[in-house]
Short mmCIF file of C-alpha atoms in Angstrom, two decimals:
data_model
loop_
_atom_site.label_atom_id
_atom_site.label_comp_id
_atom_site.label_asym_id
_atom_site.label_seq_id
_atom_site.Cartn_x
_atom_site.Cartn_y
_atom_site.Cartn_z
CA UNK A 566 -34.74 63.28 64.72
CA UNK A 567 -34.07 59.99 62.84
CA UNK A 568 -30.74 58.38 64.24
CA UNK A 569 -27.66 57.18 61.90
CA UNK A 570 -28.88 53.53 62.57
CA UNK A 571 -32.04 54.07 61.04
CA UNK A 572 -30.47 56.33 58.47
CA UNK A 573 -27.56 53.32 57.33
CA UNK A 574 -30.57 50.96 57.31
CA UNK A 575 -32.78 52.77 55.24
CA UNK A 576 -29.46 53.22 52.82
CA UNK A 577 -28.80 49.89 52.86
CA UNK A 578 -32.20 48.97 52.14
CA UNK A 579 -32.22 51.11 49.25
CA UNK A 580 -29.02 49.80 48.11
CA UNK A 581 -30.45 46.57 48.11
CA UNK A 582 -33.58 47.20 46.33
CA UNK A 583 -31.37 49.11 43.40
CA UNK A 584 -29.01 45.90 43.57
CA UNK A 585 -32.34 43.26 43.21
CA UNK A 586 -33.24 44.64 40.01
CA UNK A 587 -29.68 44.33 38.14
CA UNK A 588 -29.22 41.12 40.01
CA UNK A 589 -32.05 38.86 37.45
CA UNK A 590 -29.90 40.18 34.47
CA UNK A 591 -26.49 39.35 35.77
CA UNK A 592 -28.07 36.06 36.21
CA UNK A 593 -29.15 36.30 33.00
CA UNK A 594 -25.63 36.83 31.23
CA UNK A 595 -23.83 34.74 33.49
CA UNK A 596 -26.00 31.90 32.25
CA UNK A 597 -25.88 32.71 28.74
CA UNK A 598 -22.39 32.95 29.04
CA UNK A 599 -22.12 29.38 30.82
CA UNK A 600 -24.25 28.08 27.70
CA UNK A 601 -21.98 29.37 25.35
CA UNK A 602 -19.03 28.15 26.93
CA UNK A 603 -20.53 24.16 27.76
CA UNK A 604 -21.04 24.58 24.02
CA UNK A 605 -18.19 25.34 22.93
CA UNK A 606 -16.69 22.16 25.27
CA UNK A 607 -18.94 19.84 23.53
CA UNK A 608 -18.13 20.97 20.32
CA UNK A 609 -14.68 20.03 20.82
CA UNK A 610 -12.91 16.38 19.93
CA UNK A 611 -13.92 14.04 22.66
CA UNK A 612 -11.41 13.17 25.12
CA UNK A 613 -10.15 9.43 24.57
CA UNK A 614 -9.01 7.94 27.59
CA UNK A 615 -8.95 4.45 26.64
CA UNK A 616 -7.63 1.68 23.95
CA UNK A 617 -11.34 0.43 23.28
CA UNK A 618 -12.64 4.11 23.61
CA UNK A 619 -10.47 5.13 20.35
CA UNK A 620 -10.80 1.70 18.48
CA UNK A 621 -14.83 2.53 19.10
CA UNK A 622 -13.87 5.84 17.27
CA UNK A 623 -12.02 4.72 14.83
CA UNK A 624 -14.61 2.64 13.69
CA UNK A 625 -17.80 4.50 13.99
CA UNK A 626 -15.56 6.63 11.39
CA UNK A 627 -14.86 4.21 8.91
CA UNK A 628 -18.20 3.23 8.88
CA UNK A 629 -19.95 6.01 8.52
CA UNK A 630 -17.30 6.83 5.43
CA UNK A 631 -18.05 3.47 3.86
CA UNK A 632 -21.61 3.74 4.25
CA UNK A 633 -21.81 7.60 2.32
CA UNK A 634 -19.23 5.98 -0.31
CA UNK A 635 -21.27 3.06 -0.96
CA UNK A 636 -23.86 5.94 -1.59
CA UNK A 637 -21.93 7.95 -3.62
CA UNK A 638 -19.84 5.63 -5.92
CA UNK A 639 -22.37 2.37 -6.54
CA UNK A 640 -25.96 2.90 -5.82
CA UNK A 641 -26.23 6.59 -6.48
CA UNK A 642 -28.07 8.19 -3.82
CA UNK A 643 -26.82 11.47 -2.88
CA UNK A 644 -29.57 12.73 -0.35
CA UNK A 645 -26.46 13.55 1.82
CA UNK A 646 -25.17 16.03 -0.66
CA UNK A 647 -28.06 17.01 -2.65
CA UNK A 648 -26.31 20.34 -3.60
CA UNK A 649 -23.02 19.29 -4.62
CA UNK A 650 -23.34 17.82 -7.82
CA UNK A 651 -19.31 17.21 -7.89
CA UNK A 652 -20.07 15.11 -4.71
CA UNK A 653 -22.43 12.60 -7.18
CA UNK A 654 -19.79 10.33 -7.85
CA UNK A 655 -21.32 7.44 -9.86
CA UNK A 656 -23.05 9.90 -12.14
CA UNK A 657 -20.01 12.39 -12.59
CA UNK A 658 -17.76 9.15 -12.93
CA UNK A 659 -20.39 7.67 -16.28
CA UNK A 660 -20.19 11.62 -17.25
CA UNK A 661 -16.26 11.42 -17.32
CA UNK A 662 -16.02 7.89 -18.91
CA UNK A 663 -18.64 9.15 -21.75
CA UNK A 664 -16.52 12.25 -22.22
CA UNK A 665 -13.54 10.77 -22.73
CA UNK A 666 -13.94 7.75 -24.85
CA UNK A 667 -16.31 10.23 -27.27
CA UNK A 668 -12.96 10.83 -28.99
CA UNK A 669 -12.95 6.97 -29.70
CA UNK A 670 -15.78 7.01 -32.28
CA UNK A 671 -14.12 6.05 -35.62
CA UNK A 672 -15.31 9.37 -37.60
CA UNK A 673 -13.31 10.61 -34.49
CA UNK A 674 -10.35 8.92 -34.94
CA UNK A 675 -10.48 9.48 -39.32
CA UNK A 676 -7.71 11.86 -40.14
CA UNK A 677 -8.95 12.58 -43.52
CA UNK A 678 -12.25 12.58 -45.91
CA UNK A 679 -12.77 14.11 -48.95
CA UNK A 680 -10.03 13.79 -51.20
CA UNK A 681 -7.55 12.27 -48.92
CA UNK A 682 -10.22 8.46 -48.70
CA UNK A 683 -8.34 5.53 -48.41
CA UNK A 684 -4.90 7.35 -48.49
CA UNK A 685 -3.93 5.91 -44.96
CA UNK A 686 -4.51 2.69 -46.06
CA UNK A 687 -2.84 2.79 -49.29
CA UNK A 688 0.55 4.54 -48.09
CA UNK A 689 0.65 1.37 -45.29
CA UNK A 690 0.16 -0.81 -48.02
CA UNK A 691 2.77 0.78 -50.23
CA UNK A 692 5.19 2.53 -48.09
CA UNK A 693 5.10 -0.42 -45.14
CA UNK A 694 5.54 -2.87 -48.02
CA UNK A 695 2.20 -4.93 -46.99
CA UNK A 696 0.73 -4.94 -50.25
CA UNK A 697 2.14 -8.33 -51.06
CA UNK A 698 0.72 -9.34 -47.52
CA UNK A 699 -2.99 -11.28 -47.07
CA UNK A 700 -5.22 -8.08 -45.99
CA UNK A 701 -5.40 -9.79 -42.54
CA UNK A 702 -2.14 -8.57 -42.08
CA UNK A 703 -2.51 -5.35 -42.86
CA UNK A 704 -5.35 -4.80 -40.92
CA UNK A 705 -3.45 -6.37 -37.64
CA UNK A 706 -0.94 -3.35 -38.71
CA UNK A 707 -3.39 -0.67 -38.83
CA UNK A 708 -5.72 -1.55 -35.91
CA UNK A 709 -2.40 -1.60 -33.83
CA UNK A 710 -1.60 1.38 -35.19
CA UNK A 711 -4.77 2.93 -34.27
CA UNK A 712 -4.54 1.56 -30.54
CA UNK A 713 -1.23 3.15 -29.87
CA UNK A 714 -3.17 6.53 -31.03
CA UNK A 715 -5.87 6.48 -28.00
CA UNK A 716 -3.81 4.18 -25.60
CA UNK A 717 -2.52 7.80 -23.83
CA UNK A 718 -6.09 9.10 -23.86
CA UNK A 719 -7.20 6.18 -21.43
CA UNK A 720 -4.49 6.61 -19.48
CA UNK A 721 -5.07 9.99 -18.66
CA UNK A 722 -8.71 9.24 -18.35
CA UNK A 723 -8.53 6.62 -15.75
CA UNK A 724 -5.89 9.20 -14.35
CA UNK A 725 -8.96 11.75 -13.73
CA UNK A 726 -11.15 9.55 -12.92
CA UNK A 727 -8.97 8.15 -9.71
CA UNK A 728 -7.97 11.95 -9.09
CA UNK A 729 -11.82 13.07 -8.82
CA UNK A 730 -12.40 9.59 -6.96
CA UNK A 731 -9.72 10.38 -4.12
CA UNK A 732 -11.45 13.84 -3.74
CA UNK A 733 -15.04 12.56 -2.94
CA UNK A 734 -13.39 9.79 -0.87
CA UNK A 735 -11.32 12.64 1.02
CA UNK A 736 -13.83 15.12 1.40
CA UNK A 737 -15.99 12.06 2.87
CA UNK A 738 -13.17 11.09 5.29
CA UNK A 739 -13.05 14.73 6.60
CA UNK A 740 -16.82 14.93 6.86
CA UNK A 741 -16.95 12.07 9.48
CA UNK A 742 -13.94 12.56 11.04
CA UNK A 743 -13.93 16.46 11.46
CA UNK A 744 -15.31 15.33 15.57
CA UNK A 745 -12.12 13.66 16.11
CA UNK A 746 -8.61 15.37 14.59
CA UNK A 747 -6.87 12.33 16.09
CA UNK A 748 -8.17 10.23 12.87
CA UNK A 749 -8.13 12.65 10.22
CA UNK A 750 -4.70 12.93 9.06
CA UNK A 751 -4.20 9.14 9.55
CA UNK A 752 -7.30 8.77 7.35
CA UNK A 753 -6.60 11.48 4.83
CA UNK A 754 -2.78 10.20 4.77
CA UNK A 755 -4.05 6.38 4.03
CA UNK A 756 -6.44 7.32 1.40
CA UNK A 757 -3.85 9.13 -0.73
CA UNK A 758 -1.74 5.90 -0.64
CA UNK A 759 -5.27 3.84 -1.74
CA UNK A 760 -5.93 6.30 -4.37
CA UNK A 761 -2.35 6.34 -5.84
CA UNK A 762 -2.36 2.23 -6.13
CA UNK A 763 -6.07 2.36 -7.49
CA UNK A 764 -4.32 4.58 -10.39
CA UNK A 765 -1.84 2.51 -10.77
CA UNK A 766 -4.16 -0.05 -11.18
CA UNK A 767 -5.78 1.03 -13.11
CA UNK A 768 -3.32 2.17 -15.96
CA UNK A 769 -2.05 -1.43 -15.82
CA UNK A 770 -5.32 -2.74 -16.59
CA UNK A 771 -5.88 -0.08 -19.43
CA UNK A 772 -2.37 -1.02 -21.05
CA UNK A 773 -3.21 -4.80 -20.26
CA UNK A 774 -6.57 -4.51 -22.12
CA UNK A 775 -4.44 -2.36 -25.00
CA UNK A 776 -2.20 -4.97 -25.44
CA UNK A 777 -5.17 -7.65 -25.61
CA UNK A 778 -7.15 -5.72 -28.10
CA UNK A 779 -3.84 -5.57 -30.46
CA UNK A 780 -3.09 -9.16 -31.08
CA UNK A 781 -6.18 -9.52 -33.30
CA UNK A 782 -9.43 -9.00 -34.90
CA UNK A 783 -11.64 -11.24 -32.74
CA UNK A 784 -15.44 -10.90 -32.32
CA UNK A 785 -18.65 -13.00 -31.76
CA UNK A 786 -20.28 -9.99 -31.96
CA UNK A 787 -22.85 -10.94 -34.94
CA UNK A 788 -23.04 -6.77 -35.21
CA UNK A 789 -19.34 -6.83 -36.88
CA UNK A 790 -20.22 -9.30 -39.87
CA UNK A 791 -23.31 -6.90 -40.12
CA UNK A 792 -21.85 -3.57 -40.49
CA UNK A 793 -18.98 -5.14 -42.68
CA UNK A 794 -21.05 -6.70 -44.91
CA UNK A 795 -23.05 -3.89 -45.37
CA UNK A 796 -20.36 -1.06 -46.08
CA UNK A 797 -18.73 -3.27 -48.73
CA UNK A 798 -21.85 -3.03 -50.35
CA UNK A 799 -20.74 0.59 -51.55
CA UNK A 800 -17.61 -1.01 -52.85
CA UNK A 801 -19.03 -0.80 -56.19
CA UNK A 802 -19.17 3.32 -55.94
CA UNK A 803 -15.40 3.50 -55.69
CA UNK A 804 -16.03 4.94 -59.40
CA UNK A 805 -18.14 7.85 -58.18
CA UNK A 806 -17.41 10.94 -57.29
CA UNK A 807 -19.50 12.37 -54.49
CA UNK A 808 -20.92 9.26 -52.09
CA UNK A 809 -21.27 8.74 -48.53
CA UNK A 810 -20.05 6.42 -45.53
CA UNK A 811 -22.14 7.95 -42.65
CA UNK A 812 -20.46 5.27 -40.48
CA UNK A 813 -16.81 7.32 -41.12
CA UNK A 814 -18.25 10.73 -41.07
CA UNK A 815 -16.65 12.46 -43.46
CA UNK A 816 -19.56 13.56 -45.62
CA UNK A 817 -18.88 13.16 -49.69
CA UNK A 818 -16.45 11.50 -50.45
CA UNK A 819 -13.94 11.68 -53.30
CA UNK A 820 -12.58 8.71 -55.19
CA UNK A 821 -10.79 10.45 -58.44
CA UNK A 822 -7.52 10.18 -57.07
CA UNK A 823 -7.52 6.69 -56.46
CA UNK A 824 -7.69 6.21 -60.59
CA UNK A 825 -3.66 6.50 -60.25
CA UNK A 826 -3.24 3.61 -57.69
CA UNK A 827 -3.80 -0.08 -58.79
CA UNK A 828 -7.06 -1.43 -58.58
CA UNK A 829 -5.98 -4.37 -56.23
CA UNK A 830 -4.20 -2.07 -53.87
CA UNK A 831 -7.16 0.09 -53.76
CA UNK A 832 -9.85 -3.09 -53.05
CA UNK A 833 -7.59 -3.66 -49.92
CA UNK A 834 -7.11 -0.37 -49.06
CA UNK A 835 -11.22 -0.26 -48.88
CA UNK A 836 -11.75 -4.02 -47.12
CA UNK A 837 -8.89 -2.35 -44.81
CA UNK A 838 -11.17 0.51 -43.80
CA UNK A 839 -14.51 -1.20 -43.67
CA UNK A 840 -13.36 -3.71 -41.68
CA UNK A 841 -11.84 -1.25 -39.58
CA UNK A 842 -14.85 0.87 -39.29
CA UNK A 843 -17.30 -2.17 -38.58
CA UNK A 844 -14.27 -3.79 -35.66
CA UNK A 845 -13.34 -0.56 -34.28
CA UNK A 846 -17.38 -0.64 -33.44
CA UNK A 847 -16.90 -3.67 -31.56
CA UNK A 848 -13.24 -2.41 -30.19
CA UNK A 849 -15.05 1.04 -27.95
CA UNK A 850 -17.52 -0.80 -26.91
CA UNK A 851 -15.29 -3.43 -25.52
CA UNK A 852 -13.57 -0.30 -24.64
CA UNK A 853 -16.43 1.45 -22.70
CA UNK A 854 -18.04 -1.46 -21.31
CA UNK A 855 -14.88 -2.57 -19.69
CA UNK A 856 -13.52 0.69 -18.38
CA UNK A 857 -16.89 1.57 -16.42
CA UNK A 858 -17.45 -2.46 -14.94
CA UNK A 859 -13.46 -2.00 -13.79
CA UNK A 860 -14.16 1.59 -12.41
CA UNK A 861 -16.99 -0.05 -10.56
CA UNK A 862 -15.73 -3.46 -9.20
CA UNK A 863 -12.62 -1.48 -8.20
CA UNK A 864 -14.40 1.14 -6.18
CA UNK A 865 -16.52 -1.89 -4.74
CA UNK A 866 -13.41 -3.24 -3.44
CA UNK A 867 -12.11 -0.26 -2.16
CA UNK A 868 -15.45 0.49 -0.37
CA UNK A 869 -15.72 -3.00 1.32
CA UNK A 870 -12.65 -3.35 2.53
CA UNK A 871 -9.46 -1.41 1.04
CA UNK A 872 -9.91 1.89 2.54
CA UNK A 873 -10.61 0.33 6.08
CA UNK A 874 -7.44 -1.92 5.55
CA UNK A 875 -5.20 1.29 4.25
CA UNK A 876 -6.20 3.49 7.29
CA UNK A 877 -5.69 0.24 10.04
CA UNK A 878 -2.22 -0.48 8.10
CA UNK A 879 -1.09 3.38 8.47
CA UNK A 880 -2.27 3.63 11.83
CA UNK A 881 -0.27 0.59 13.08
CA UNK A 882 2.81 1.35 11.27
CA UNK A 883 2.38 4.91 12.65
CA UNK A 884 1.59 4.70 16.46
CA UNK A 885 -1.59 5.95 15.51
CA UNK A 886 -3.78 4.57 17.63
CA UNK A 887 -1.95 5.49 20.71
CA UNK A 888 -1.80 9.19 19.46
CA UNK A 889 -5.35 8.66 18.83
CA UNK A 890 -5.43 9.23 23.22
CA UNK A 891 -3.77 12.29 23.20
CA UNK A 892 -5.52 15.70 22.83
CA UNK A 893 -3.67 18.45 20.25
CA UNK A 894 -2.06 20.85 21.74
CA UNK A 895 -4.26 23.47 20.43
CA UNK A 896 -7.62 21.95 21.68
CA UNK A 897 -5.93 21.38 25.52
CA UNK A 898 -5.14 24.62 25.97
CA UNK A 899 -8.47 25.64 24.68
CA UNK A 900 -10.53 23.08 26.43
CA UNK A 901 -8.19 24.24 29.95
CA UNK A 902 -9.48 27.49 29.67
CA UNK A 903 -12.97 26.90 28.88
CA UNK A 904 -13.23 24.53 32.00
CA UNK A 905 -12.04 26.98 33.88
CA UNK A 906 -13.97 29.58 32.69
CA UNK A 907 -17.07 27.27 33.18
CA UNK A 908 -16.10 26.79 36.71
CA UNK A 909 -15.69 30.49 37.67
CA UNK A 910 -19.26 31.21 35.82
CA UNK A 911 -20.65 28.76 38.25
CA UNK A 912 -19.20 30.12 41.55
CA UNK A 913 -20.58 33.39 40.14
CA UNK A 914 -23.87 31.94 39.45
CA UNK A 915 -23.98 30.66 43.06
CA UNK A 916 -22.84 34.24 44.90
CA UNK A 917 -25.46 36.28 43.14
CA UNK A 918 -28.18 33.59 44.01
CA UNK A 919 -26.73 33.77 47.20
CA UNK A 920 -27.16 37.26 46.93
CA UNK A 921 -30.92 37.56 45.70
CA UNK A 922 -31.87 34.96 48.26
CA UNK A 923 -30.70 37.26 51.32
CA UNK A 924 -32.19 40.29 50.13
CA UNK A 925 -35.46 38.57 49.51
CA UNK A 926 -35.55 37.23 53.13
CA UNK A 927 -34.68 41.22 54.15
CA UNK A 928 -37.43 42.54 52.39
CA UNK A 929 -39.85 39.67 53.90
#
């Protein structure tokens, strides 16, 4: 007859043996779990304990964010976002810029062909009393007349243009900064203020260069002369009915209503629009030209040194940097309770080791 003894140690060791082979998975989920959770720990903001530690930050940031908008905005290389084409900022900016001064072109800016040739020009002369003026006059009038038409088109070009440049320069900012929350509404905050003055700016310079183009008819641009010369070649078809001006776009032209206006007024109404046609040439290419080398020296400004200065200035008038040390609310609770999750995974770990170790030495 077997005795309890035996009988609660033959239990036991059966207990045992059932326990040893659930023990190796236990393990195995209490490690996975302890992975998951150191994870999660690293994959939140780092915490600054130090002046230097956040200034070391803070930095790192603003480099990194200069370096990808150096990328993006002057020497166009976008390996770092190869699939978002609204991210290619010096290509979408010469995209933008070609868009909107397309409206520019003279044939563009013509509101009338066919019958209606020269009428613009004639009722200025007439109606604005500058027939008895030298033609230079009237020309001034006109060519101011025809700046005030596109001056609000720039304007709300170079406002697009400075709204699509704060979004790459935002979404950049978030990019580098999305390890560290303590930096990214300081950073965000200061590159809205950059952005707005950039606009600013920039609408100065496009009424500035506006007001520049209107006080005359000035070119050394041999091209002018060329294309003048050459369109008041067809001077002499102002008798026929049916001829071209490819350079105005309107296709054929009409001239039998200008047989009730006086010959004089209509010679000056013509040298009014050729010269207009060959200067306004010169004019969006001025235009153009100095648009895209202002978009581009200003955003090489703001790479170099602006934006760093804007997010330094906000963060010193702000008490950033010494918010910089302190965790959000949000990630100290959550970092409290993965720590101490962490910790009880590890005593865990150690009692089932425990554990496999004295049943191992049983069975030996």
């Amino acid at each position: 007859m077997v005795s309890i003894p035996v009988l609660a140690d033959k239990l036991v060791s059966i207990q045992e043996r059932i326990i040893s082979k659930c023990l190796p998975d236990i393990v195995k989920k209490i490690n996975d779990k302890l992975e998951s959770n150191l994870a999660e720990l690293n994959r939140l903001p780092p915490t600054l304990t130090s002046m230097s530690e956040a200034l070391a930050v803070l930095v790192r940031v603003l480099n990194s964010t200069k370096n990808s908008l150096s990328k993006l905005l002057l020497t166009a290389d976008f390996e770092e976002y190869l699939g978002e084409t609204d991210m290619h900022g010096i290509a979408k900016l010469m995209a933008m810029v070609n868009g909107g001064t397309a409206v520019l072109k003279s044939e563009n800016l013509e509101n009338k062909g066919g019958k209606g040739f020269l009428m613009d020009e004639i009722s200025e002369l007439e109606m604005g009393g500058l027939s008895n003026f030298l033609p230079h006059r009237a020309f001034i009038y006109m060519l101011q007349k025809r700046l005030n038409q596109i001056s609000p088109l720039l304007v709300k070009l170079v406002g697009d243009i400075w709204m699509y440049i704060g979004t790459v320069v935002t979404n950049v900012l978030l990019l580098h900064s999305k390890n560290c929350p303590q930096v990214k509404s300081c950073t965000t905050r200061a590159a809205e203020k950059l952005i707005a003055k950039k606009k600013s700016g920039s609408v100065s310079w496009v009424m500035e260069m506006i007001g520049m183009e209107k006080l005359g008819n000035y070119t050394c641009n041999p091209e002018y002369f060329a294309t003048y010369d050459t369109l008041m070649l067809k001077q002499g078809q102002l008798t026929e009915s049916g001829f071209e001006i490819a350079e105005i776009g309107v296709g054929a032209i009409e001239v039998g209503h200008l047989k009730s206006y006086r010959p004089d007024v209509v010679r000056q109404a013509f040298d009014i629009k050729m010269r207009m046609v060959a200067y306004w040439k010169i004019v969006r290419m001025r235009i153009v030209d100095g648009m895209v080398l202002h978009i581009l020296f200003t955003c090489q400004k703001l790479v170099d040194k602006e934006i760093e200065d804007e997010v330094i200035k906000d963060l010193t008038g702000h008490g950033g940097i010494e918010k910089m040390l302190e965790d959000s609310a949000l990630d100290a609770e959550k970092r409290q309770c993965l720590l101490k999750s962490i910790e009880i995974l590890e005593e865990s770990r150690d009692v089932v080791a425990k554990m496999m170790d004295r049943i191992t030495l049983t069975n030996e």
